[in-house]
Amino acid sequence: MQDAIIELKGVSKFFDDACALADINLSIKNGEFLTLLGPSGCGKTTILRILSGFEKPSSGEVRIAGICMNGVPPEKRKVNTVFQNYALFPHMTVAQNVGFGLKMQGLPKDEISRRVAEVLRIVHLESFASRRPAQLSGGQQQRVAIARAVVNNPLVLLLDEPFSALDFKLRKEMQLEIKHLQRKLGITFVFVTHDQEEAFAMSDRVVVMDQGHIAQIGTPEQIYEEPENLFVARFVGEINILEAQICEVRESGQYGAIIDGALFPLRSRHTFAQGDKVMVLLRPEDLKIGAPDETDGPCLAGVIEESVYKGATVDIFIRLAGGQRLMAAEFFNEDDAEINYNPGEKVSVAWVDGWEVVLPDDPGHTDARHGRD
Amino acid sequence: MIRAIRMRVMGGTSRFFRIAIALSSLWLVLFALAPNALLLLVAFFTRSDEHFVTPVLTLDNYIRLFDPTFLTILWDSARLACIATVICLLIGYPFAYIMANVRPNRRPFLLFLVIIPFWTSSLIRTYALILILKSKGLISELLTMLGITSGPVSFMYSDFAVFIGLTYTMLPFMILPLYASIEKLDRRLLDAAKDLGASSWRAFVHVTVPLTMPGIIAGAMLVFLPALSMFYVPEMLGGAKSMLLGNFIKNQFLVARDWPLGAAASSVMTIALILMVLVYSRVSRRGVRNREGGRGSGGALRSEGGMR
Ligand SMILES: Nc1ncnc2c1ncn2[C@@H]1O[C@H](COP(=O)(O)OP(=O)(O)OP(=O)(O)O)[C@@H](O)[C@H]1O
Ligand SMILES: [Mg+2]
């Protein structure tokens, strides 16, 4: 089989004049679990509907298994979808729902019932075969929807926010279950969500989308630890942004920069010139808080504003001398008095050398565009 | 809607609803239930020349219904009403489907087209049909003008004319319930069917038709029963040769003055109606249950199918 099961080449989509997708280039590997992640309205569903054939791209080409799919209707594509609302047929039993695709393929009855029984066993619903969807719980309906799609052995399975109707606990369970199912079946999954934790927990690769563009493609680790732009950095978790100015260009991506009056060594894959303004991005859990006199390396001086108990962690808010507010997250440890900070206490803030992400300055970064909705 | 009303009444909050229900119940008992009960009773009485009926119980009226002439009338009427229903369904379904699928701002216009005929009496509209169907009528002239026929042709006094009349009169009653049920259909189910490899036609057969069955049955009943008893359309368009159930009943009451026989014939129809309503309520109850289930509610059963 070819390495890329799906290829999107320069795909754009306009609804009337509104651009929903702009020049999307994406190649999905055979057997991978790929997640489209992004805020509401960024075009995730539109990509899925273009893959399943319910929408035509305004321009560009879609290839599935090497064959151009432009103009091929949904029923002729070896792609199946798990719909957001499940879209189970209310007038059919679970077994009839699951067997629908096979029946449309014209398979003999005994083969249909054999394969339906097999897939119902995989999703632990064998005893529910003769029930109707109305007689199932949300989680069970969800699994019927998945069984109904995978029973057809599609080349690609598309899942559009399949857990949005489930409660938190069931959601967690289903995430693991789907991930295991995908490993077991070896089918390529294209999964849509706007929940970054869900995306990270399940995927081999994540595509972060922003207003019809791809903001970054990478493994969950890459996305979280090496965001390529501010949008991604902000969307996939809390982040602190410090303004800095390059004052020294050292060898191979090493720089010296002034942050809040102190000189810090920085590492970046971007190239900067002396005097450039840059942004230093730091995850709350990467910040180290210490006593003000601890002086092993450069640090920022600040005052504790507030600490918020979160169970496993404590969120600590610090006001820097320069006026900026930082958030640090520390693991909570009852025996360790060290992180028992009181508001007003003076502290120093530092981080593990090299864990910072340095991006060119983006004048818009102080906008209230926090990507968490 | 009935359930909503019942819920409010049971809540006991609204006096208006209680009074409204009481009034309409009274109305139905007085003017619908009572005449029908009387009719059923009269069917067991004996004919009398002075008072129409005398209260002497007999089964004779029902036995007289087994007369071959009546059975022929019954069969002819059922056949005619059946065909009219099928024609209405074949015309009404596509229309209702289109109406439910056009842009919402165009729907009022189509609905308007369906409702216009109710502005005039159907008796008058049947006369209008005569003008269209008769020799040298609208169709006849049109055909002559186009050179398809050499002289005037009449479509009157044939089964064809009766079908046209029945279909024309009954079509709105088919379209409205069909529209209501097609409009409620969840389009995403059709997407799901196509996604699973169904062509548009098979998605229609396997998903649309079963899920709009309550509408189909409601429409069929609303057409079939009146078509069975509608006497003036066959009389005016079919002429004397098509004696149907409706004409038969009318004749017993108005011409032959044989009320008990008319009552017996009409109670046969009432029983047919009750049977059909029963079938309908069973089918539509299933439909409602199915539809409510599609919304993915519930959690009561969750533990049973839990994951291992
Ligand atoms: N049929 C349509 N007609 C017009 N505009 C549309 C249509 N479908 C989507 N859009 C627009 O395209 C953009 C992308 O929509 P899409 O449904 O792909 O978003 P999404 O990422 O799936 O969002 P969500 O997380 O809310 O589901 C939106 O701005 C939306 O308004
Ligand atoms: Mg969506």
XYZ file of C-alpha atoms and ligand atoms in Angstrom, chain A residues 15-16 18-21 38-47 49 55 84 160-161 192-194 209, ligand 1:
56
model
C -19.051 29.125 0.961
C -20.454 31.896 -1.163
C -16.540 33.242 2.787
C -13.333 31.265 2.812
C -13.645 28.165 5.011
C -10.403 26.495 3.889
C -8.760 23.926 16.284
C -11.290 26.388 17.625
C -14.906 26.440 16.515
C -15.380 27.463 12.907
C -11.797 26.887 11.793
C -12.841 24.391 9.109
C -12.363 20.974 10.715
C -15.756 19.644 9.732
C -15.341 21.094 6.269
C -12.164 19.059 5.748
C -16.881 16.582 4.592
C -18.617 18.912 0.001
C -21.163 13.899 15.671
C -16.249 14.341 13.850
C -16.165 15.260 17.538
C -11.800 16.013 14.822
C -11.852 17.748 18.166
C -11.435 21.159 19.705
C -5.973 24.706 12.426
N -22.854 24.876 4.420
C -22.207 26.003 4.759
N -22.591 27.188 4.253
C -21.932 28.342 4.571
N -20.893 28.406 5.398
C -20.465 27.255 5.950
C -21.093 25.999 5.672
N -20.456 25.040 6.358
C -19.482 25.666 7.048
N -19.467 26.996 6.801
C -18.517 27.965 7.357
O -17.213 27.469 7.180
C -16.418 27.687 8.326
C -15.838 26.379 8.835
O -16.888 25.576 9.309
P -16.672 24.152 9.933
O -18.025 23.547 10.153
O -15.729 23.387 9.102
O -16.013 24.511 11.329
P -15.515 23.523 12.470
O -14.061 23.708 12.586
O -16.018 22.150 12.236
O -16.215 24.161 13.740
P -16.886 23.448 14.998
O -15.772 23.093 15.934
O -17.749 24.532 15.560
O -17.664 22.277 14.504
C -17.311 28.376 9.324
O -17.018 29.741 9.285
C -18.709 28.123 8.830
O -19.540 29.209 9.119
